[in-house]
């Protein structure tokens, strides 16, 4: 019952693809989102994110700096396919330079959050973008 009360009306049952290579960040984000009812799919780089992308995915959380294929390249690949043009993507980055946000948005992100991640802000952004689908 306690677990059921923590679930979020908007996020419960949603599938979020988390593309992140740092296991600490994966653990931190999963410990925040899973109790809200989110089903997390984990990809360790941009290439894996492209492989795991499917019709069940409601939202993508995309780290920018990853091995093999970075998040900017992965977002461009996702946006190059018509079927994914409306899929919400939130970019996660440790960089906080003024033009980083613009680079993320140009690559296809709908929104942007810098690390260290403000958990309340992230959950709020997830709610906003999931409610639009």
mmCIF file of N, CA and C in Angstrom:
data_model
loop_
_atom_site.group_PDB
_atom_site.id
_atom_site.type_symbol
_atom_site.label_atom_id
_atom_site.label_comp_id
_atom_site.label_asym_id
_atom_site.label_seq_id
_atom_site.Cartn_x
_atom_site.Cartn_y
_atom_site.Cartn_z
ATOM 1 N N UNK A 1 0.828 -1.199 0.000
ATOM 2 C CA UNK A 1 0.000 0.000 0.000
ATOM 3 C C UNK A 1 0.869 1.258 0.000
ATOM 4 N N UNK A 2 1.930 1.242 0.807
ATOM 5 C CA UNK A 2 2.826 2.393 0.854
ATOM 6 C C UNK A 2 3.441 2.641 -0.528
ATOM 7 N N UNK A 3 3.825 1.555 -1.205
ATOM 8 C CA UNK A 3 4.410 1.673 -2.545
ATOM 9 C C UNK A 3 3.386 2.234 -3.526
ATOM 10 N N UNK A 4 2.158 1.788 -3.423
ATOM 11 C CA UNK A 4 1.104 2.255 -4.326
ATOM 12 C C UNK A 4 0.859 3.752 -4.149
ATOM 13 N N UNK A 5 0.993 4.250 -2.932
ATOM 14 C CA UNK A 5 0.775 5.673 -2.673
ATOM 15 C C UNK A 5 1.865 6.543 -3.278
ATOM 16 N N UNK A 6 3.067 5.982 -3.400
ATOM 17 C CA UNK A 6 4.175 6.745 -3.961
ATOM 18 C C UNK A 6 4.094 6.859 -5.480
ATOM 19 N N UNK A 7 3.366 5.961 -6.111
ATOM 20 C CA UNK A 7 3.281 5.983 -7.571
ATOM 21 C C UNK A 7 2.682 7.299 -8.039
ATOM 22 N N UNK A 8 3.118 7.729 -9.184
ATOM 23 C CA UNK A 8 2.728 9.021 -9.725
ATOM 24 C C UNK A 8 1.653 8.825 -10.784
ATOM 25 N N UNK A 9 0.595 9.622 -10.724
ATOM 26 C CA UNK A 9 -0.532 9.462 -11.648
ATOM 27 C C UNK A 9 -0.107 9.599 -13.108
ATOM 28 N N UNK A 10 0.820 10.491 -13.405
ATOM 29 C CA UNK A 10 1.259 10.693 -14.791
ATOM 30 C C UNK A 10 2.330 9.681 -15.192
ATOM 31 N N UNK A 11 3.242 9.354 -14.277
ATOM 32 C CA UNK A 11 4.396 8.521 -14.622
ATOM 33 C C UNK A 11 4.166 7.025 -14.446
ATOM 34 N N UNK A 12 3.185 6.647 -13.652
ATOM 35 C CA UNK A 12 2.936 5.228 -13.386
ATOM 36 C C UNK A 12 2.663 4.471 -14.686
ATOM 37 N N UNK A 13 3.457 3.437 -14.940
ATOM 38 C CA UNK A 13 3.281 2.611 -16.130
ATOM 39 C C UNK A 13 4.001 3.126 -17.363
ATOM 40 N N UNK A 14 4.639 4.275 -17.260
ATOM 41 C CA UNK A 14 5.373 4.832 -18.403
ATOM 42 C C UNK A 14 6.727 4.144 -18.547
ATOM 43 N N UNK A 15 7.193 4.028 -19.770
ATOM 44 C CA UNK A 15 8.513 3.466 -20.039
ATOM 45 C C UNK A 15 9.455 4.598 -20.415
ATOM 46 N N UNK A 16 10.553 4.686 -19.665
ATOM 47 C CA UNK A 16 11.564 5.710 -19.905
ATOM 48 C C UNK A 16 12.867 5.013 -20.282
ATOM 49 N N UNK A 17 13.432 5.418 -21.408
ATOM 50 C CA UNK A 17 14.736 4.918 -21.835
ATOM 51 C C UNK A 17 15.791 5.862 -21.280
ATOM 52 N N UNK A 18 16.643 5.336 -20.401
ATOM 53 C CA UNK A 18 17.721 6.117 -19.797
ATOM 54 C C UNK A 18 19.029 5.740 -20.476
ATOM 55 N N UNK A 19 19.597 6.663 -21.224
ATOM 56 C CA UNK A 19 20.892 6.454 -21.871
ATOM 57 C C UNK A 19 21.942 7.150 -21.016
ATOM 58 N N UNK A 20 22.704 6.357 -20.278
ATOM 59 C CA UNK A 20 23.651 6.888 -19.287
ATOM 60 C C UNK A 20 24.748 5.853 -19.082
ATOM 61 N N UNK A 21 26.004 6.277 -19.075
ATOM 62 C CA UNK A 21 27.108 5.336 -18.916
ATOM 63 C C UNK A 21 27.639 5.249 -17.490
ATOM 64 N N UNK A 22 27.267 6.167 -16.628
ATOM 65 C CA UNK A 22 27.769 6.177 -15.249
ATOM 66 C C UNK A 22 26.810 5.406 -14.343
ATOM 67 N N UNK A 23 27.304 4.312 -13.774
ATOM 68 C CA UNK A 23 26.453 3.429 -12.969
ATOM 69 C C UNK A 23 25.885 4.157 -11.746
ATOM 70 N N UNK A 24 26.602 5.125 -11.215
ATOM 71 C CA UNK A 24 26.090 5.883 -10.059
ATOM 72 C C UNK A 24 24.866 6.698 -10.449
ATOM 73 N N UNK A 25 24.917 7.295 -11.629
ATOM 74 C CA UNK A 25 23.761 8.066 -12.102
ATOM 75 C C UNK A 25 22.583 7.155 -12.425
ATOM 76 N N UNK A 26 22.874 5.988 -12.994
ATOM 77 C CA UNK A 26 21.811 5.019 -13.279
ATOM 78 C C UNK A 26 21.115 4.630 -11.981
ATOM 79 N N UNK A 27 21.908 4.317 -10.957
ATOM 80 C CA UNK A 27 21.342 3.927 -9.663
ATOM 81 C C UNK A 27 20.520 5.068 -9.064
ATOM 82 N N UNK A 28 21.072 6.275 -9.088
ATOM 83 C CA UNK A 28 20.378 7.427 -8.494
ATOM 84 C C UNK A 28 19.049 7.693 -9.201
ATOM 85 N N UNK A 29 19.060 7.690 -10.525
ATOM 86 C CA UNK A 29 17.834 7.984 -11.271
ATOM 87 C C UNK A 29 16.815 6.864 -11.148
ATOM 88 N N UNK A 30 17.284 5.617 -11.137
ATOM 89 C CA UNK A 30 16.332 4.509 -10.993
ATOM 90 C C UNK A 30 15.704 4.512 -9.605
ATOM 91 N N UNK A 31 16.466 4.911 -8.580
ATOM 92 C CA UNK A 31 15.901 4.936 -7.225
ATOM 93 C C UNK A 31 14.876 6.057 -7.053
ATOM 94 N N UNK A 32 14.908 7.040 -7.928
ATOM 95 C CA UNK A 32 13.914 8.120 -7.903
ATOM 96 C C UNK A 32 12.702 7.760 -8.761
ATOM 97 N N UNK A 33 12.940 7.272 -9.979
ATOM 98 C CA UNK A 33 11.853 7.083 -10.943
ATOM 99 C C UNK A 33 11.067 5.785 -10.765
ATOM 100 N N UNK A 34 11.747 4.690 -10.444
ATOM 101 C CA UNK A 34 11.036 3.410 -10.333
ATOM 102 C C UNK A 34 9.968 3.403 -9.242
ATOM 103 N N UNK A 35 10.209 3.997 -8.061
ATOM 104 C CA UNK A 35 9.135 4.031 -7.055
ATOM 105 C C UNK A 35 7.897 4.822 -7.500
ATOM 106 N N UNK A 36 8.059 5.682 -8.502
ATOM 107 C CA UNK A 36 6.922 6.447 -9.029
ATOM 108 C C UNK A 36 6.126 5.641 -10.055
ATOM 109 N N UNK A 37 6.582 4.413 -10.325
ATOM 110 C CA UNK A 37 5.879 3.548 -11.269
ATOM 111 C C UNK A 37 6.480 3.516 -12.658
ATOM 112 N N UNK A 38 7.618 4.182 -12.843
ATOM 113 C CA UNK A 38 8.281 4.216 -14.148
ATOM 114 C C UNK A 38 9.005 2.897 -14.401
ATOM 115 N N UNK A 39 8.865 2.383 -15.616
ATOM 116 C CA UNK A 39 9.643 1.221 -16.057
ATOM 117 C C UNK A 39 10.845 1.776 -16.803
ATOM 118 N N UNK A 40 12.043 1.517 -16.276
ATOM 119 C CA UNK A 40 13.260 2.050 -16.888
ATOM 120 C C UNK A 40 13.907 1.019 -17.794
ATOM 121 N N UNK A 41 14.266 1.449 -18.987
ATOM 122 C CA UNK A 41 15.118 0.682 -19.891
ATOM 123 C C UNK A 41 16.460 1.396 -19.856
ATOM 124 N N UNK A 42 17.546 0.645 -19.667
ATOM 125 C CA UNK A 42 18.866 1.253 -19.540
ATOM 126 C C UNK A 42 19.692 0.989 -20.796
ATOM 127 N N UNK A 43 20.317 2.038 -21.304
ATOM 128 C CA UNK A 43 21.277 1.934 -22.402
ATOM 129 C C UNK A 43 22.568 2.588 -21.915
ATOM 130 N N UNK A 44 23.707 1.945 -22.180
ATOM 131 C CA UNK A 44 24.987 2.444 -21.668
ATOM 132 C C UNK A 44 25.691 3.414 -22.621
ATOM 133 N N UNK A 45 25.128 3.610 -23.813
ATOM 134 C CA UNK A 45 25.684 4.570 -24.773
ATOM 135 C C UNK A 45 24.623 4.879 -25.826
ATOM 136 N N UNK A 46 24.923 5.806 -26.704
ATOM 137 C CA UNK A 46 23.961 6.213 -27.716
ATOM 138 C C UNK A 46 23.566 5.096 -28.664
ATOM 139 N N UNK A 47 24.521 4.251 -29.021
ATOM 140 C CA UNK A 47 24.239 3.137 -29.930
ATOM 141 C C UNK A 47 23.232 2.171 -29.301
ATOM 142 N N UNK A 48 23.462 1.845 -28.019
ATOM 143 C CA UNK A 48 22.519 0.971 -27.304
ATOM 144 C C UNK A 48 21.140 1.621 -27.206
ATOM 145 N N UNK A 49 21.119 2.922 -27.013
ATOM 146 C CA UNK A 49 19.835 3.634 -26.926
ATOM 147 C C UNK A 49 19.050 3.457 -28.222
ATOM 148 N N UNK A 50 19.722 3.575 -29.359
ATOM 149 C CA UNK A 50 19.054 3.398 -30.649
ATOM 150 C C UNK A 50 18.520 1.977 -30.792
ATOM 151 N N UNK A 51 19.296 0.993 -30.304
ATOM 152 C CA UNK A 51 18.878 -0.410 -30.385
ATOM 153 C C UNK A 51 17.673 -0.692 -29.493
ATOM 154 N N UNK A 52 17.601 -0.035 -28.342
ATOM 155 C CA UNK A 52 16.533 -0.309 -27.376
ATOM 156 C C UNK A 52 15.282 0.537 -27.588
ATOM 157 N N UNK A 53 15.364 1.483 -28.495
ATOM 158 C CA UNK A 53 14.225 2.352 -28.763
ATOM 159 C C UNK A 53 13.109 1.550 -29.416
ATOM 160 N N UNK A 54 11.926 1.629 -28.824
ATOM 161 C CA UNK A 54 10.785 0.903 -29.368
ATOM 162 C C UNK A 54 9.510 1.681 -29.136
ATOM 163 N N UNK A 55 8.404 1.179 -29.685
ATOM 164 C CA UNK A 55 7.133 1.908 -29.581
ATOM 165 C C UNK A 55 6.623 2.057 -28.152
ATOM 166 N N UNK A 56 7.128 1.233 -27.229
ATOM 167 C CA UNK A 56 6.681 1.315 -25.839
ATOM 168 C C UNK A 56 7.345 2.458 -25.077
ATOM 169 N N UNK A 57 8.393 3.052 -25.624
ATOM 170 C CA UNK A 57 9.129 4.117 -24.934
ATOM 171 C C UNK A 57 8.333 5.425 -24.998
ATOM 172 N N UNK A 58 8.099 6.004 -23.812
ATOM 173 C CA UNK A 58 7.337 7.251 -23.699
ATOM 174 C C UNK A 58 8.222 8.485 -23.610
ATOM 175 N N UNK A 59 9.472 8.284 -23.164
ATOM 176 C CA UNK A 59 10.377 9.405 -22.915
ATOM 177 C C UNK A 59 11.803 8.882 -22.924
ATOM 178 N N UNK A 60 12.743 9.703 -23.401
ATOM 179 C CA UNK A 60 14.165 9.357 -23.372
ATOM 180 C C UNK A 60 14.892 10.371 -22.498
ATOM 181 N N UNK A 61 15.701 9.862 -21.571
ATOM 182 C CA UNK A 61 16.633 10.690 -20.803
ATOM 183 C C UNK A 61 18.007 10.394 -21.385
ATOM 184 N N UNK A 62 18.624 11.368 -22.033
ATOM 185 C CA UNK A 62 19.841 11.133 -22.811
ATOM 186 C C UNK A 62 21.032 11.881 -22.238
ATOM 187 N N UNK A 63 21.995 11.120 -21.697
ATOM 188 C CA UNK A 63 23.262 11.716 -21.294
ATOM 189 C C UNK A 63 23.976 12.172 -22.566
ATOM 190 N N UNK A 64 24.774 13.197 -22.470
ATOM 191 C CA UNK A 64 25.451 13.715 -23.653
ATOM 192 C C UNK A 64 26.821 13.080 -23.848
ATOM 193 N N UNK A 65 27.600 12.982 -22.792
ATOM 194 C CA UNK A 65 28.954 12.441 -22.914
ATOM 195 C C UNK A 65 28.959 10.958 -22.573
ATOM 196 N N UNK A 66 28.975 10.117 -23.629
ATOM 197 C CA UNK A 66 28.995 8.660 -23.467
ATOM 198 C C UNK A 66 29.981 8.068 -24.464
ATOM 199 N N UNK A 67 30.484 6.861 -24.167
ATOM 200 C CA UNK A 67 31.392 6.202 -25.116
ATOM 201 C C UNK A 67 30.630 5.669 -26.337
ATOM 202 N N UNK A 68 31.373 5.275 -27.346
ATOM 203 C CA UNK A 68 30.863 4.701 -28.603
ATOM 204 C C UNK A 68 30.060 5.690 -29.435
ATOM 205 N N UNK A 69 28.938 6.168 -28.901
ATOM 206 C CA UNK A 69 28.144 7.188 -29.584
ATOM 207 C C UNK A 69 27.624 8.148 -28.527
ATOM 208 N N UNK A 70 27.949 9.430 -28.683
ATOM 209 C CA UNK A 70 27.505 10.402 -27.682
ATOM 210 C C UNK A 70 26.021 10.722 -27.842
ATOM 211 N N UNK A 71 25.493 11.425 -26.872
ATOM 212 C CA UNK A 71 24.068 11.725 -26.857
ATOM 213 C C UNK A 71 23.613 12.649 -27.975
ATOM 214 N N UNK A 72 24.459 13.595 -28.370
ATOM 215 C CA UNK A 72 24.085 14.502 -29.458
ATOM 216 C C UNK A 72 23.895 13.727 -30.761
ATOM 217 N N UNK A 73 24.831 12.826 -31.047
ATOM 218 C CA UNK A 73 24.733 12.006 -32.261
ATOM 219 C C UNK A 73 23.507 11.109 -32.195
ATOM 220 N N UNK A 74 23.283 10.498 -31.034
ATOM 221 C CA UNK A 74 22.123 9.605 -30.877
ATOM 222 C C UNK A 74 20.814 10.374 -31.073
ATOM 223 N N UNK A 75 20.734 11.586 -30.528
ATOM 224 C CA UNK A 75 19.509 12.378 -30.697
ATOM 225 C C UNK A 75 19.285 12.741 -32.164
ATOM 226 N N UNK A 76 20.353 13.070 -32.867
ATOM 227 C CA UNK A 76 20.214 13.378 -34.304
ATOM 228 C C UNK A 76 19.706 12.153 -35.062
ATOM 229 N N UNK A 77 20.239 10.979 -34.716
ATOM 230 C CA UNK A 77 19.798 9.730 -35.357
ATOM 231 C C UNK A 77 18.316 9.477 -35.076
ATOM 232 N N UNK A 78 17.919 9.662 -33.827
ATOM 233 C CA UNK A 78 16.516 9.450 -33.451
ATOM 234 C C UNK A 78 15.619 10.398 -34.243
ATOM 235 N N UNK A 79 15.989 11.647 -34.302
ATOM 236 C CA UNK A 79 15.161 12.650 -34.990
ATOM 237 C C UNK A 79 15.155 12.475 -36.507
ATOM 238 N N UNK A 80 16.124 11.736 -37.039
ATOM 239 C CA UNK A 80 16.160 11.526 -38.493
ATOM 240 C C UNK A 80 15.067 10.569 -38.962
ATOM 241 N N UNK A 81 14.471 9.837 -38.022
ATOM 242 C CA UNK A 81 13.389 8.909 -38.364
ATOM 243 C C UNK A 81 12.045 9.543 -38.017
ATOM 244 N N UNK A 82 11.165 9.588 -38.986
ATOM 245 C CA UNK A 82 9.857 10.245 -38.819
ATOM 246 C C UNK A 82 9.083 9.695 -37.623
ATOM 247 N N UNK A 83 9.167 8.392 -37.385
ATOM 248 C CA UNK A 83 8.374 7.796 -36.295
ATOM 249 C C UNK A 83 8.800 8.270 -34.910
ATOM 250 N N UNK A 84 10.010 8.821 -34.782
ATOM 251 C CA UNK A 84 10.493 9.273 -33.467
ATOM 252 C C UNK A 84 10.490 10.791 -33.330
ATOM 253 N N UNK A 85 9.992 11.497 -34.297
ATOM 254 C CA UNK A 85 10.066 12.971 -34.249
ATOM 255 C C UNK A 85 9.301 13.567 -33.073
ATOM 256 N N UNK A 86 8.251 12.893 -32.620
ATOM 257 C CA UNK A 86 7.452 13.420 -31.505
ATOM 258 C C UNK A 86 7.817 12.813 -30.155
ATOM 259 N N UNK A 87 8.795 11.912 -30.131
ATOM 260 C CA UNK A 87 9.218 11.282 -28.878
ATOM 261 C C UNK A 87 9.972 12.306 -28.030
ATOM 262 N N UNK A 88 9.514 12.572 -26.801
ATOM 263 C CA UNK A 88 10.214 13.553 -25.963
ATOM 264 C C UNK A 88 11.590 13.052 -25.520
ATOM 265 N N UNK A 89 12.575 13.926 -25.626
ATOM 266 C CA UNK A 89 13.939 13.627 -25.184
ATOM 267 C C UNK A 89 14.388 14.747 -24.254
ATOM 268 N N UNK A 90 14.854 14.352 -23.066
ATOM 269 C CA UNK A 90 15.446 15.305 -22.128
ATOM 270 C C UNK A 90 16.940 15.016 -22.080
ATOM 271 N N UNK A 91 17.751 16.007 -22.426
ATOM 272 C CA UNK A 91 19.205 15.856 -22.408
ATOM 273 C C UNK A 91 19.719 16.049 -20.984
ATOM 274 N N UNK A 92 20.657 15.178 -20.596
ATOM 275 C CA UNK A 92 21.303 15.264 -19.283
ATOM 276 C C UNK A 92 22.782 15.526 -19.530
ATOM 277 N N UNK A 93 23.317 16.586 -18.970
ATOM 278 C CA UNK A 93 24.726 16.856 -19.229
ATOM 279 C C UNK A 93 25.436 17.472 -18.034
ATOM 280 N N UNK A 94 26.703 17.111 -17.900
ATOM 281 C CA UNK A 94 27.540 17.678 -16.847
ATOM 282 C C UNK A 94 28.052 19.049 -17.263
ATOM 283 N N UNK A 95 27.993 19.328 -18.549
ATOM 284 C CA UNK A 95 28.425 20.635 -19.042
ATOM 285 C C UNK A 95 27.340 21.665 -18.745
ATOM 286 N N UNK A 96 27.761 22.829 -18.342
ATOM 287 C CA UNK A 96 26.768 23.863 -18.017
ATOM 288 C C UNK A 96 27.106 25.184 -18.698
ATOM 289 N N UNK A 97 27.763 25.099 -19.834
ATOM 290 C CA UNK A 97 28.089 26.305 -20.590
ATOM 291 C C UNK A 97 26.829 26.815 -21.293
ATOM 292 N N UNK A 98 26.734 28.119 -21.496
ATOM 293 C CA UNK A 98 25.516 28.689 -22.099
ATOM 294 C C UNK A 98 25.121 28.065 -23.439
ATOM 295 N N UNK A 99 26.100 27.708 -24.281
ATOM 296 C CA UNK A 99 25.744 27.159 -25.589
ATOM 297 C C UNK A 99 25.459 25.661 -25.564
ATOM 298 N N UNK A 100 25.701 24.986 -24.435
ATOM 299 C CA UNK A 100 25.412 23.548 -24.340
ATOM 300 C C UNK A 100 23.925 23.275 -24.511
ATOM 301 N N UNK A 101 23.111 24.081 -23.884
ATOM 302 C CA UNK A 101 21.659 23.919 -24.010
ATOM 303 C C UNK A 101 21.246 24.028 -25.475
ATOM 304 N N UNK A 102 21.786 25.032 -26.160
ATOM 305 C CA UNK A 102 21.454 25.242 -27.572
ATOM 306 C C UNK A 102 21.893 24.054 -28.429
ATOM 307 N N UNK A 103 23.088 23.520 -28.158
ATOM 308 C CA UNK A 103 23.564 22.343 -28.904
ATOM 309 C C UNK A 103 22.619 21.160 -28.705
ATOM 310 N N UNK A 104 22.161 20.969 -27.479
ATOM 311 C CA UNK A 104 21.237 19.860 -27.187
ATOM 312 C C UNK A 104 19.910 20.045 -27.919
ATOM 313 N N UNK A 105 19.385 21.251 -27.882
ATOM 314 C CA UNK A 105 18.108 21.523 -28.548
ATOM 315 C C UNK A 105 18.239 21.381 -30.062
ATOM 316 N N UNK A 106 19.358 21.834 -30.616
ATOM 317 C CA UNK A 106 19.584 21.693 -32.058
ATOM 318 C C UNK A 106 19.708 20.229 -32.467
ATOM 319 N N UNK A 107 20.243 19.394 -31.582
ATOM 320 C CA UNK A 107 20.409 17.970 -31.887
ATOM 321 C C UNK A 107 19.096 17.202 -31.770
ATOM 322 N N UNK A 108 18.078 17.819 -31.156
ATOM 323 C CA UNK A 108 16.783 17.156 -31.083
ATOM 324 C C UNK A 108 16.176 17.021 -29.705
ATOM 325 N N UNK A 109 16.859 17.524 -28.675
ATOM 326 C CA UNK A 109 16.287 17.452 -27.329
ATOM 327 C C UNK A 109 15.091 18.394 -27.214
ATOM 328 N N UNK A 110 14.090 17.960 -26.456
ATOM 329 C CA UNK A 110 12.951 18.826 -26.157
ATOM 330 C C UNK A 110 13.237 19.693 -24.943
ATOM 331 N N UNK A 111 14.094 19.173 -24.063
ATOM 332 C CA UNK A 111 14.420 19.880 -22.831
ATOM 333 C C UNK A 111 15.820 19.486 -22.409
ATOM 334 N N UNK A 112 16.297 20.106 -21.329
ATOM 335 C CA UNK A 112 17.698 19.987 -20.944
ATOM 336 C C UNK A 112 17.788 20.152 -19.434
ATOM 337 N N UNK A 113 18.616 19.323 -18.810
ATOM 338 C CA UNK A 113 18.875 19.499 -17.382
ATOM 339 C C UNK A 113 20.356 19.211 -17.147
ATOM 340 N N UNK A 114 21.002 20.075 -16.362
ATOM 341 C CA UNK A 114 22.431 19.886 -16.129
ATOM 342 C C UNK A 114 22.662 19.097 -14.846
ATOM 343 N N UNK A 115 23.817 18.418 -14.817
ATOM 344 C CA UNK A 115 24.223 17.646 -13.649
ATOM 345 C C UNK A 115 25.040 18.557 -12.747
ATOM 346 N N UNK A 116 25.024 18.368 -11.442
ATOM 347 C CA UNK A 116 24.222 17.360 -10.741
ATOM 348 C C UNK A 116 22.729 17.646 -10.898
ATOM 349 N N UNK A 117 21.993 16.585 -11.085
ATOM 350 C CA UNK A 117 20.575 16.697 -11.416
ATOM 351 C C UNK A 117 19.744 17.062 -10.196
ATOM 352 N N UNK A 118 18.924 18.083 -10.363
ATOM 353 C CA UNK A 118 17.924 18.449 -9.367
ATOM 354 C C UNK A 118 16.768 17.467 -9.561
ATOM 355 N N UNK A 119 16.606 16.546 -8.622
ATOM 356 C CA UNK A 119 15.646 15.449 -8.752
ATOM 357 C C UNK A 119 14.216 15.958 -8.920
ATOM 358 N N UNK A 120 13.837 16.951 -8.137
ATOM 359 C CA UNK A 120 12.475 17.485 -8.248
ATOM 360 C C UNK A 120 12.226 18.083 -9.629
ATOM 361 N N UNK A 121 13.226 18.779 -10.150
ATOM 362 C CA UNK A 121 13.096 19.370 -11.483
ATOM 363 C C UNK A 121 12.986 18.267 -12.537
ATOM 364 N N UNK A 122 13.803 17.211 -12.400
ATOM 365 C CA UNK A 122 13.758 16.112 -13.366
ATOM 366 C C UNK A 122 12.394 15.431 -13.359
ATOM 367 N N UNK A 123 11.873 15.124 -12.178
ATOM 368 C CA UNK A 123 10.557 14.478 -12.082
ATOM 369 C C UNK A 123 9.492 15.385 -12.691
ATOM 370 N N UNK A 124 9.593 16.667 -12.420
ATOM 371 C CA UNK A 124 8.640 17.618 -12.985
ATOM 372 C C UNK A 124 8.710 17.630 -14.515
ATOM 373 N N UNK A 125 9.919 17.648 -15.069
ATOM 374 C CA UNK A 125 10.079 17.612 -16.528
ATOM 375 C C UNK A 125 9.538 16.307 -17.111
ATOM 376 N N UNK A 126 9.794 15.200 -16.426
ATOM 377 C CA UNK A 126 9.271 13.904 -16.890
ATOM 378 C C UNK A 126 7.743 13.927 -16.925
ATOM 379 N N UNK A 127 7.136 14.486 -15.895
ATOM 380 C CA UNK A 127 5.667 14.600 -15.860
ATOM 381 C C UNK A 127 5.150 15.445 -17.029
ATOM 382 N N UNK A 128 5.777 16.586 -17.237
ATOM 383 C CA UNK A 128 5.340 17.495 -18.305
ATOM 384 C C UNK A 128 5.399 16.792 -19.658
ATOM 385 N N UNK A 129 6.526 16.160 -19.966
ATOM 386 C CA UNK A 129 6.691 15.563 -21.290
ATOM 387 C C UNK A 129 5.882 14.289 -21.455
ATOM 388 N N UNK A 130 5.726 13.502 -20.389
ATOM 389 C CA UNK A 130 4.907 12.281 -20.504
ATOM 390 C C UNK A 130 3.428 12.615 -20.644
ATOM 391 N N UNK A 131 2.997 13.707 -20.042
ATOM 392 C CA UNK A 131 1.574 14.060 -20.129
ATOM 393 C C UNK A 131 1.196 14.538 -21.528
ATOM 394 N N UNK A 132 2.183 14.876 -22.336
ATOM 395 C CA UNK A 132 1.918 15.329 -23.709
ATOM 396 C C UNK A 132 1.803 14.170 -24.690
ATOM 397 N N UNK A 133 2.031 12.953 -24.220
ATOM 398 C CA UNK A 133 1.975 11.779 -25.115
ATOM 399 C C UNK A 133 0.716 11.003 -24.912
#
